[in-house]
Coordinates of C-alpha atoms in Angstrom, one line a residue:
M1220 CA -107.7 66.5 211.2
H1221 CA -111.2 65.5 212.5
L1222 CA -113.6 68.0 214.0
I1223 CA -116.1 66.7 216.5
I1224 CA -119.1 68.4 218.1
V1225 CA -120.9 66.8 221.0
D1226 CA -124.4 67.8 222.0
T1227 CA -127.4 66.3 223.8
A1228 CA -130.9 65.7 222.6
Q1229 CA -134.3 65.9 224.3
I1230 CA -132.9 67.8 227.3
Q1231 CA -136.3 69.2 228.3
S1232 CA -137.8 65.8 228.9
Y1233 CA -134.7 64.4 230.5
V1234 CA -134.2 67.3 233.0
F1235 CA -137.8 68.4 233.7
N1236 CA -139.9 65.2 233.4
S1237 CA -140.2 64.8 237.2
N1238 CA -142.1 66.8 239.9
R1239 CA -139.3 66.1 242.3
L1240 CA -136.7 68.9 242.3
R1241 CA -134.0 66.5 243.5
E1242 CA -134.3 64.5 240.3
N1243 CA -134.3 67.6 238.1
I1244 CA -131.2 68.9 239.8
G1245 CA -129.5 65.6 239.3
A1246 CA -130.4 65.4 235.7
S1247 CA -129.2 69.0 235.0
H1248 CA -125.9 68.1 236.6
L1249 CA -125.5 64.9 234.5
V1250 CA -126.2 66.9 231.3
A1251 CA -123.6 69.5 232.3
Q1252 CA -121.0 66.8 233.0
A1253 CA -121.6 65.0 229.7
T1254 CA -120.6 68.1 227.6
D1255 CA -117.9 69.3 229.9
S1256 CA -116.0 67.3 232.6
W1257 CA -116.7 63.8 231.1
A1258 CA -115.9 65.0 227.6
K1259 CA -112.6 66.4 228.8
E1260 CA -111.8 63.2 230.7
A1261 CA -112.6 61.3 227.5
V1262 CA -110.1 63.4 225.6
Q1263 CA -107.4 62.9 228.3
Y1264 CA -108.1 59.1 228.3
T1265 CA -107.9 59.0 224.4
V1266 CA -104.8 61.0 223.7
K1267 CA -101.7 61.8 225.8
K1268 CA -101.0 65.2 224.3
H1269 CA -103.8 67.7 224.6
N1270 CA -104.5 71.3 225.8
I1271 CA -106.4 70.4 229.0
V1272 CA -104.6 71.4 232.2
A1273 CA -105.0 69.9 235.7
D1274 CA -108.1 71.9 236.8
G1275 CA -110.0 71.4 233.5
R1276 CA -109.0 74.8 232.0
L1277 CA -107.8 75.0 228.4
D1278 CA -104.2 76.0 227.8
D1279 CA -104.3 78.9 225.2
T1280 CA -100.5 78.6 224.7
R1281 CA -100.7 75.2 223.0
S1282 CA -102.1 74.6 219.6
I1283 CA -102.7 71.5 217.4
E1284 CA -101.2 73.1 214.3
N1285 CA -97.9 73.9 216.0
P1286 CA -95.3 71.1 215.4
A1287 CA -93.5 72.1 218.5
D1288 CA -96.5 71.3 220.7
N1289 CA -97.2 68.1 218.8
L1290 CA -100.8 67.8 220.2
D1291 CA -102.9 64.8 219.2
G1292 CA -106.1 66.6 220.2
E1293 CA -107.2 70.1 221.1
V1294 CA -110.5 71.1 222.8
L1295 CA -111.6 74.3 221.0
Y1296 CA -114.3 75.2 223.6
A1297 CA -116.9 73.8 225.9
G1298 CA -119.9 76.0 226.4
G1299 CA -123.6 76.5 225.7
G1300 CA -124.2 72.7 226.0
N1301 CA -121.7 71.9 223.2
F1302 CA -118.2 70.4 223.3
V1303 CA -116.0 71.0 220.3
V1304 CA -112.7 69.2 219.8
L1305 CA -110.1 68.5 217.1
F1306 CA -108.2 65.3 216.6
R1307 CA -105.3 64.5 214.3
D1308 CA -106.2 60.9 213.8
D1309 CA -109.6 59.4 212.8
S1310 CA -109.0 56.4 215.1
K1311 CA -108.5 58.7 218.1
A1312 CA -111.7 60.6 217.2
K1313 CA -113.6 57.4 217.2
D1314 CA -112.0 56.2 220.4
F1315 CA -113.1 59.5 222.0
I1316 CA -116.7 59.1 220.8
R1317 CA -116.7 55.5 222.1
T1318 CA -115.3 56.4 225.5
L1319 CA -117.7 59.3 226.1
S1320 CA -120.7 57.3 224.9
R1321 CA -119.8 54.4 227.3
K1322 CA -119.5 56.9 230.2
V1323 CA -122.9 58.4 229.4
L1324 CA -124.6 55.0 228.9
T1325 CA -123.4 53.8 232.3
D1326 CA -123.5 56.9 234.5
A1327 CA -126.4 58.8 232.9
P1328 CA -128.9 56.2 231.5
N1329 CA -131.3 57.6 228.9
L1330 CA -129.3 60.8 228.3
Q1331 CA -129.0 60.9 224.5
L1332 CA -125.8 62.1 222.9
V1333 CA -125.6 63.5 219.4
V1334 CA -122.2 63.7 217.7
A1335 CA -121.2 65.3 214.4
Q1336 CA -117.8 64.6 212.9
R1337 CA -116.2 66.2 209.9
Q1338 CA -112.8 66.0 208.2
F1339 CA -110.8 69.3 208.3
N1340 CA -107.7 70.6 206.7
W1341 CA -105.9 73.4 208.5
K1342 CA -105.7 75.3 205.3
Q1343 CA -109.5 75.4 205.1
S1344 CA -111.7 77.8 206.9
L1345 CA -112.4 76.5 210.4
R1346 CA -115.4 78.9 210.7
R1347 CA -117.0 77.3 207.6
T1348 CA -116.3 73.8 208.7
L1349 CA -117.7 74.5 212.2
K1350 CA -120.8 75.9 210.6
D1351 CA -121.2 72.8 208.4
A1352 CA -120.7 70.6 211.4
F1353 CA -123.4 72.3 213.4
E1354 CA -125.8 72.0 210.4
Q1355 CA -124.9 68.2 210.3
L1356 CA -125.6 68.0 214.1
A1357 CA -129.0 69.7 213.7
E1358 CA -129.9 67.3 210.8
K1359 CA -128.8 64.3 213.0
K1360 CA -131.1 65.5 215.8
R1361 CA -134.0 65.8 213.4
S1362 CA -133.5 62.5 211.6
R1363 CA -132.4 60.2 214.4
I1364 CA -134.3 57.0 215.0
L1365 CA -136.0 57.0 218.4
S1366 CA -135.4 53.9 220.4
A1367 CA -138.3 51.6 221.4
P1368 CA -137.0 49.6 224.4
L1369 CA -138.8 46.8 226.1
L1370 CA -140.6 48.8 228.9
G1371 CA -140.9 45.8 231.2
L1372 CA -142.4 42.4 231.9
G1373 CA -145.2 41.3 234.2
V1374 CA -142.6 40.5 237.0
T1375 CA -141.2 44.1 237.1
K1376 CA -142.2 47.1 239.2
M1377 CA -142.6 50.4 237.5
C1378 CA -140.6 53.6 238.3
R1379 CA -143.0 56.2 239.5
S1380 CA -141.1 59.0 237.8
T1381 CA -140.4 57.6 234.3
G1382 CA -142.7 54.6 233.9
W1383 CA -139.6 52.5 233.0
P1384 CA -138.8 49.2 234.8
A1385 CA -137.5 49.8 238.3
T1386 CA -134.0 48.5 239.0
G1387 CA -133.7 49.7 242.6
W1388 CA -135.3 51.6 245.5
V1389 CA -135.2 55.2 246.5
K1390 CA -135.2 55.8 250.3
K1391 CA -137.8 58.0 252.0
I1392 CA -136.9 61.7 252.2
G1393 CA -139.4 64.1 253.8
D1394 CA -142.9 63.6 252.4
D1395 CA -141.5 61.6 249.5
P1396 CA -142.0 57.9 250.4
E1397 CA -139.7 55.0 249.6
R1398 CA -140.4 54.0 246.0
P1399 CA -139.1 51.8 243.1
A1400 CA -137.0 53.7 240.6
S1401 CA -135.5 53.1 237.1
S1402 CA -131.7 53.3 236.4
E1403 CA -132.2 56.8 235.0
I1404 CA -133.7 58.1 238.3
L1405 CA -131.1 56.3 240.4
A1406 CA -128.3 57.9 238.4
K1407 CA -129.9 61.4 238.8
L1408 CA -130.3 60.9 242.6
R1409 CA -126.8 59.4 243.0
V1410 CA -125.3 62.8 242.2
V1411 CA -127.8 64.9 244.3
D1412 CA -128.2 62.8 247.5
R1413 CA -125.9 63.7 250.3
D1414 CA -123.8 61.3 252.3
G1415 CA -124.4 62.5 255.8
K1416 CA -123.3 66.1 256.0
K1417 CA -121.1 65.9 252.9
L1418 CA -122.3 67.9 249.9
S1419 CA -123.6 66.0 247.0
E1420 CA -121.8 66.0 243.6
A1421 CA -124.4 68.4 242.2
D1422 CA -124.2 70.7 245.3
R1423 CA -120.4 70.8 245.0
R1424 CA -120.6 72.0 241.4
L1425 CA -123.2 74.6 242.3
T1426 CA -121.4 75.9 245.4
S1427 CA -118.1 76.1 243.5
I1428 CA -119.7 78.5 241.1
L1429 CA -122.3 80.1 243.4
P1430 CA -121.2 79.7 247.1
C1431 CA -124.2 79.5 249.5
P1432 CA -124.3 82.4 252.0
E1433 CA -123.3 81.5 255.5
G1434 CA -126.3 80.3 257.6
Y1435 CA -128.2 79.1 254.6
D1436 CA -128.6 76.0 252.4
Y1437 CA -129.9 75.4 248.9
P1438 CA -133.2 73.5 248.8
A1439 CA -133.5 70.2 247.0
Q1440 CA -137.3 70.0 247.4
L1441 CA -140.0 72.3 246.0
D1442 CA -141.7 72.4 249.4
H1443 CA -138.5 74.0 250.8
L1444 CA -138.7 77.1 248.6
G1445 CA -140.7 79.1 251.2
G1446 CA -144.4 78.6 250.2
T1447 CA -147.1 78.5 252.8
K1448 CA -149.1 75.3 252.5
G1449 CA -152.7 75.9 251.6
E1450 CA -152.1 79.7 251.3
H1451 CA -149.2 80.8 249.1
N1452 CA -147.7 77.5 248.1
F1453 CA -146.7 78.6 244.6
I1454 CA -143.3 78.3 242.8
A1455 CA -141.9 80.3 239.9
V1456 CA -139.9 78.6 237.2
V1457 CA -137.7 81.1 235.4
H1458 CA -136.0 80.4 232.1
A1459 CA -133.7 83.1 230.7
D1460 CA -131.8 83.0 227.4
G1461 CA -129.4 85.5 225.9
N1462 CA -130.5 87.3 222.8
G1463 CA -128.7 86.8 219.5
M1464 CA -125.8 84.7 220.8
G1465 CA -125.8 82.5 217.7
Q1466 CA -125.4 85.6 215.5
R1467 CA -122.6 87.0 217.7
I1468 CA -120.7 83.7 217.4
M1469 CA -121.2 83.6 213.6
G1470 CA -120.1 87.2 213.4
I1471 CA -116.7 86.7 215.1
G1472 CA -114.1 88.4 213.0
G1473 CA -116.7 90.3 211.0
G1474 CA -117.8 87.1 209.3
D1475 CA -114.7 87.0 207.1
P1476 CA -114.2 83.3 206.1
R1477 CA -110.5 84.1 205.5
L1478 CA -110.0 84.8 209.2
D1479 CA -106.9 83.0 210.5
N1480 CA -108.1 79.7 212.1
R1481 CA -106.0 80.2 215.3
E1482 CA -107.3 83.7 215.7
Y1483 CA -110.9 82.4 215.2
I1484 CA -110.3 79.7 217.9
R1485 CA -109.0 82.4 220.3
S1486 CA -112.0 84.7 219.6
L1487 CA -114.5 81.9 219.9
R1488 CA -113.1 80.6 223.1
S1489 CA -112.7 84.1 224.6
L1490 CA -116.4 85.0 223.8
S1491 CA -117.7 81.7 225.2
E1492 CA -115.7 82.0 228.4
A1493 CA -116.6 85.7 228.9
V1494 CA -120.4 85.0 228.5
D1495 CA -120.1 82.0 230.9
R1496 CA -118.3 84.2 233.5
A1497 CA -120.8 87.0 233.1
S1498 CA -123.7 84.7 233.7
Q1499 CA -122.1 83.3 236.8
M1500 CA -121.4 86.8 238.1
A1501 CA -125.0 87.8 237.4
L1502 CA -126.3 84.9 239.4
K1503 CA -123.8 85.8 242.3
D1504 CA -125.2 89.3 242.3
V1505 CA -128.8 88.0 242.4
L1506 CA -127.9 85.8 245.3
S1507 CA -126.1 88.6 247.1
K1508 CA -129.1 90.9 246.7
L1509 CA -131.5 88.2 247.9
E1510 CA -129.3 87.6 251.0
T1511 CA -129.2 91.3 251.8
R1512 CA -133.0 91.4 251.5
I1513 CA -133.4 88.4 253.9
Q1514 CA -130.9 89.8 256.4
K1515 CA -132.7 93.1 256.4
D1516 CA -135.9 91.3 257.5
G1517 CA -134.3 89.3 260.3
G1518 CA -132.5 86.5 258.6
D1519 CA -135.4 83.9 258.4
R1520 CA -138.0 85.7 256.4
I1521 CA -138.7 88.3 253.7
V1522 CA -141.3 90.9 254.4
H1523 CA -142.7 93.4 251.9
R1524 CA -144.4 96.4 253.3
N1525 CA -146.3 99.2 251.5
T1526 CA -145.5 102.9 251.8
A1527 CA -147.7 103.0 254.9
G1528 CA -145.6 100.3 256.6
K1529 CA -148.3 97.6 256.4
I1530 CA -147.2 94.1 255.5
V1531 CA -148.3 93.2 251.9
A1532 CA -146.6 89.8 251.6
E1533 CA -144.3 87.7 253.7
I1534 CA -142.1 84.6 253.0
R1535 CA -140.9 82.6 256.0
L1536 CA -137.8 80.6 255.1
K1537 CA -138.0 76.9 255.7
P1538 CA -135.7 75.5 258.5
A1539 CA -132.9 73.2 257.3
E1540 CA -130.5 71.0 259.3
D1541 CA -128.0 72.4 261.8
G1542 CA -129.9 75.6 262.4
L1543 CA -129.6 76.7 258.8
C1544 CA -132.5 78.1 256.6
Y1545 CA -133.3 77.1 253.1
L1546 CA -133.0 79.9 250.5
P1547 CA -136.2 80.4 248.5
F1548 CA -134.1 80.0 245.3
R1549 CA -132.3 77.2 243.5
P1550 CA -130.5 77.3 240.1
V1551 CA -131.3 74.2 238.1
V1552 CA -129.5 74.9 234.8
F1553 CA -126.6 77.3 234.7
G1554 CA -123.6 77.9 232.5
G1555 CA -123.4 80.1 229.4
D1556 CA -126.3 82.4 228.5
D1557 CA -129.0 79.8 229.2
V1558 CA -130.2 79.8 232.8
T1559 CA -133.1 78.1 234.6
F1560 CA -133.9 78.5 238.3
V1561 CA -136.8 77.9 240.6
C1562 CA -137.9 80.1 243.5
D1563 CA -140.8 81.1 245.7
G1564 CA -143.6 82.3 243.4
R1565 CA -143.6 85.8 244.9
L1566 CA -139.9 86.3 244.0
G1567 CA -140.0 85.0 240.4
L1568 CA -140.3 88.3 238.6
S1569 CA -138.0 90.3 240.8
L1570 CA -135.2 87.6 240.6
A1571 CA -135.6 87.2 236.9
I1572 CA -135.4 91.0 236.3
E1573 CA -132.4 91.3 238.6
Y1574 CA -130.6 88.5 236.8
I1575 CA -131.2 90.2 233.4
R1576 CA -130.0 93.6 234.7
Q1577 CA -126.8 92.1 236.2
L1578 CA -126.2 90.1 233.0
E1579 CA -126.4 93.3 231.0
K1580 CA -124.0 95.0 233.4
H1581 CA -121.4 92.2 233.3
T1582 CA -121.5 91.9 229.4
E1583 CA -120.9 95.6 228.6
D1584 CA -117.3 94.8 227.5
L1585 CA -117.4 91.4 225.8
P1586 CA -114.4 90.5 223.6
D1587 CA -116.4 90.9 220.3
K1588 CA -116.9 94.6 221.1
K1589 CA -120.6 94.4 220.0
G1590 CA -122.1 95.9 223.2
K1591 CA -123.8 94.3 226.1
L1592 CA -125.7 91.0 225.9
T1593 CA -129.4 91.4 226.4
A1594 CA -131.6 88.5 227.4
S1595 CA -135.2 87.3 227.3
A1596 CA -136.9 85.5 230.2
G1597 CA -140.2 83.5 230.7
I1598 CA -141.6 83.2 234.2
S1599 CA -144.3 80.6 235.0
I1600 CA -145.9 80.9 238.4
V1601 CA -147.7 77.7 239.3
K1602 CA -148.8 75.7 242.3
A1603 CA -145.9 73.8 244.0
H1604 CA -147.1 70.4 243.0
Y1605 CA -148.1 71.3 239.4
P1606 CA -146.4 69.1 236.9
F1607 CA -142.9 70.5 236.7
S1608 CA -142.3 69.6 233.1
R1609 CA -145.4 71.6 232.1
A1610 CA -144.3 74.5 234.2
Y1611 CA -140.9 74.5 232.5
S1612 CA -142.5 74.2 229.1
L1613 CA -144.6 77.2 229.8
A1614 CA -141.6 79.2 231.0
E1615 CA -139.7 78.3 227.8
E1616 CA -142.7 79.2 225.7
L1617 CA -143.0 82.6 227.5
C1618 CA -139.3 83.2 226.8
R1619 CA -139.9 82.6 223.1
K1620 CA -142.8 85.0 223.1
A1621 CA -140.5 87.6 224.8
K1622 CA -137.9 87.0 222.1
K1623 CA -140.5 87.4 219.3
Y1624 CA -141.8 90.7 220.8
R1625 CA -138.2 92.0 220.8
R1626 CA -137.9 91.1 217.1
D1627 CA -141.3 92.6 216.3
I1628 CA -140.4 96.0 217.8
N1629 CA -136.9 95.7 216.2
Y1630 CA -135.2 96.9 219.4
D1631 CA -132.2 95.4 221.1
A1632 CA -133.6 95.2 224.6
S1633 CA -134.2 92.6 227.3
C1634 CA -137.8 91.5 227.4
I1635 CA -139.8 89.3 229.8
D1636 CA -143.1 87.5 229.7
W1637 CA -144.9 85.7 232.5
H1638 CA -148.1 83.8 233.4
F1639 CA -149.7 83.3 236.8
A1640 CA -151.7 80.1 236.8
L1641 CA -154.1 79.8 239.7
S1642 CA -155.4 76.5 238.3
G1643 CA -154.5 74.1 235.5
L1644 CA -153.4 75.2 232.0
S1645 CA -155.0 74.2 228.8
G1646 CA -153.5 74.9 225.4
T1647 CA -150.6 77.2 224.4
I1648 CA -150.1 80.6 225.9
E1649 CA -151.6 82.1 222.8
D1650 CA -154.8 80.1 223.5
I1651 CA -154.8 81.0 227.1
R1652 CA -154.5 84.7 226.4
R1653 CA -157.1 84.6 223.7
R1654 CA -159.5 82.8 226.1
E1655 CA -158.8 84.7 229.3
Y1656 CA -157.3 88.1 228.4
K1657 CA -158.9 89.0 225.1
V1658 CA -162.0 91.3 225.4
D1659 CA -163.9 93.6 223.0
K1660 CA -161.7 96.6 223.8
G1661 CA -158.4 94.7 223.2
L1662 CA -155.9 92.8 225.4
L1663 CA -156.1 93.0 229.2
C1664 CA -152.4 92.5 229.7
L1665 CA -149.3 94.4 228.5
R1666 CA -147.1 91.4 228.4
P1667 CA -144.5 90.8 227.0
V1668 CA -142.7 93.9 228.2
I1669 CA -139.3 95.6 227.9
V1670 CA -137.1 95.4 231.1
G1671 CA -135.2 98.6 230.5
D1672 CA -136.1 101.9 228.8
A1673 CA -138.4 101.6 225.8
K1674 CA -137.3 102.8 222.3
A1675 CA -138.5 106.4 221.7
G1676 CA -141.6 106.5 219.6
S1677 CA -142.4 102.8 220.1
N1678 CA -144.8 101.1 222.6
F1679 CA -143.3 103.2 225.4
Y1680 CA -146.0 101.9 227.9
R1681 CA -145.2 98.2 227.5
T1682 CA -142.3 98.3 230.0
W1683 CA -141.7 96.5 233.3
A1684 CA -141.3 99.9 234.9
A1685 CA -144.9 100.7 234.1
V1686 CA -146.2 97.4 235.5
E1687 CA -144.0 97.8 238.7
K1688 CA -145.2 101.3 239.2
S1689 CA -148.9 100.1 239.0
I1690 CA -148.2 97.3 241.5
E1691 CA -146.6 99.8 243.9
E1692 CA -149.6 102.1 243.7
L1693 CA -152.1 99.2 244.1
Q1694 CA -150.2 97.8 247.1
G1695 CA -150.5 101.3 248.7
E1696 CA -152.8 102.0 251.7
N1697 CA -155.6 103.4 249.5
W1698 CA -156.0 100.2 247.6
A1699 CA -154.4 97.2 249.3
E1700 CA -156.8 97.2 252.3
R1701 CA -159.9 97.5 250.1
R1702 CA -160.4 94.1 248.5
N1703 CA -163.8 94.9 247.1
K1704 CA -162.4 98.0 245.4
L1705 CA -159.7 96.0 243.7
K1706 CA -162.2 93.3 242.6
A1707 CA -164.5 96.0 241.2
L1708 CA -161.7 97.6 239.3
R1709 CA -160.8 94.2 237.8
D1710 CA -164.4 93.7 236.6
A1711 CA -164.6 97.3 235.3
L1712 CA -161.4 96.8 233.2
R1713 CA -162.9 93.7 231.6
E1714 CA -166.0 95.7 230.6
G1715 CA -164.1 98.6 229.1
P1716 CA -163.4 102.3 229.4
E1717 CA -167.0 103.5 230.2
A1718 CA -167.2 101.0 233.1
V1719 CA -163.9 102.3 234.4
K1720 CA -165.2 105.8 234.4
Y1721 CA -168.2 104.7 236.4
F1722 CA -166.0 102.8 238.8
R1723 CA -164.0 106.0 239.4
I1724 CA -167.1 107.8 240.4
K1725 CA -168.5 105.0 242.6
F1726 CA -165.3 103.6 244.3
N1727 CA -162.6 106.3 243.8
E1728 CA -164.5 109.6 244.5
G1729 CA -164.1 110.5 240.9
K1730 CA -160.3 110.6 241.1
P1731 CA -158.1 109.2 238.3
L1732 CA -156.6 105.8 238.6
P1733 CA -153.0 105.6 240.0
R1734 CA -150.5 107.2 237.6
F1735 CA -147.7 105.1 236.2
D1736 CA -147.0 107.0 233.0
A1737 CA -146.6 110.8 233.0
S1738 CA -146.8 111.1 229.2
C1739 CA -150.3 109.7 228.8
T1740 CA -153.4 110.4 230.8
N1741 CA -155.6 107.9 229.1
W1742 CA -154.6 105.2 231.5
E1743 CA -155.7 107.2 234.6
Q1744 CA -159.1 108.2 233.0
S1745 CA -160.2 105.0 231.3
G1746 CA -157.7 102.3 232.2
W1747 CA -157.1 101.6 228.4
Y1748 CA -154.9 103.0 225.7
S1749 CA -154.2 101.8 222.2
G1750 CA -155.9 98.4 222.7
Y1751 CA -154.1 97.6 225.9
C1752 CA -155.2 97.7 229.5
G1753 CA -152.7 99.3 231.9
Y1754 CA -153.7 97.8 235.2
F1755 CA -154.7 94.2 234.8
D1756 CA -151.1 92.8 235.1
A1757 CA -150.6 94.8 238.4
L1758 CA -154.0 93.6 239.7
E1759 CA -153.0 89.9 239.2
L1760 CA -149.7 90.5 241.0
V1761 CA -150.8 92.8 243.8
D1762 CA -150.7 90.0 246.4
W1763 CA -147.8 88.1 244.8
F1764 CA -145.0 90.5 243.9
I1765 CA -142.1 91.1 246.3
P1766 CA -139.4 93.4 245.0
L1767 CA -135.8 93.0 246.0

């Protein structure tokens, strides 16, 4: 037999290289099609006998090693951006690769496929062969020769999104003028632009998984996410990724290479499908909670009030066609344990945390019986017209920092990290924090933090609960209405504990700072503990955080 794994390369630049949300949405849809629907269609075109049923599901009752089924090809699983299939015949395997490649070249220009193929005997260990094939795939990604196409001649116009030669025109939509576009951009927009009132291809896929609440529509432009022009026009890019999924997959069956191949396929497929389902359910719960929050505030806005009833922050939903309103939220990449979405900047943290909590809830009973799946997330909050690819790169980098923090504390918990960029960004997040948050006393921010309960005896204070409690206190009537007091506290925290004690006497009648941790009074007295400042994160978010 012949084992084939299909993957895509340079996804970040393909999906997020544009400031236009419509193009990012279209690119994400094309990537998802290439390693799912199109790959399944290529299998069906290549061989007559397979295990794909009418709606694209995989038939678990049919197997390639069973002579009675007489299958020519079997899809093992499609998930996590990979497509894995077995063929009996080498010529059919090559036909499949040729068919899928042609489809991608014509319908998703510049999307780069990477394919690994290995011979396989059913008496061998499928687990080991699959592991070897993934290593071969990774090596192909590292060593592939980058193409150097002719970018254009003097008589060509340049695409404003990619810089490649334009092959057509994009019509004017909203503030986006008519412009020349390359084949890549035209393909992305072809699956996201609507024909009259009909849903686009990308919208149909999204709404089939995540139906839009009645009375609302998903935005396809960043300006429709709810920001107020010139005032609070910020977006949040959220990238969340499951923790340790690779190890869980490799640990199927206890890691025993003698595990029966058919049992291994069932377990692999079952885990992949269960995680995919859980991720979709988590997004549905996030959307449901967001809708409930909107309805509570009148149906066309989200209002956050402090304990005294005064408005701290407000999002007015943008009007859409036919009397609908745009949701301040749009998934861009979804499926499996890897999720990216954009939203109004003031909702980024609350939606990310809600997604993580719901994912944990829906993965408590995964087929591998290894407990719930935790996740790490990075949230970049930037101006709406900040380069989108840079905002996504920052969110991905913050997600990696959250994962590293989880490994450093050796605790299986969900973690998040975020950055609020009022202006441009220069350097890595490490450079930024060293430049903007490092002072003589230590680090002004607690980030990254644990989403749930901290491990006993560890950095118990570096939790989202502590940050959220601080925000709640600083949004209260004794602080929110006194801008000079908040600014003075910010300056005092930068100078150190002695300056904070002086601040308390001058601005706070000698009273302690707001309490967010009952087990340690150092925070309330000096604002600092163990090299970390307890209030700076909250001060940054006091005007920007809206809880669900």
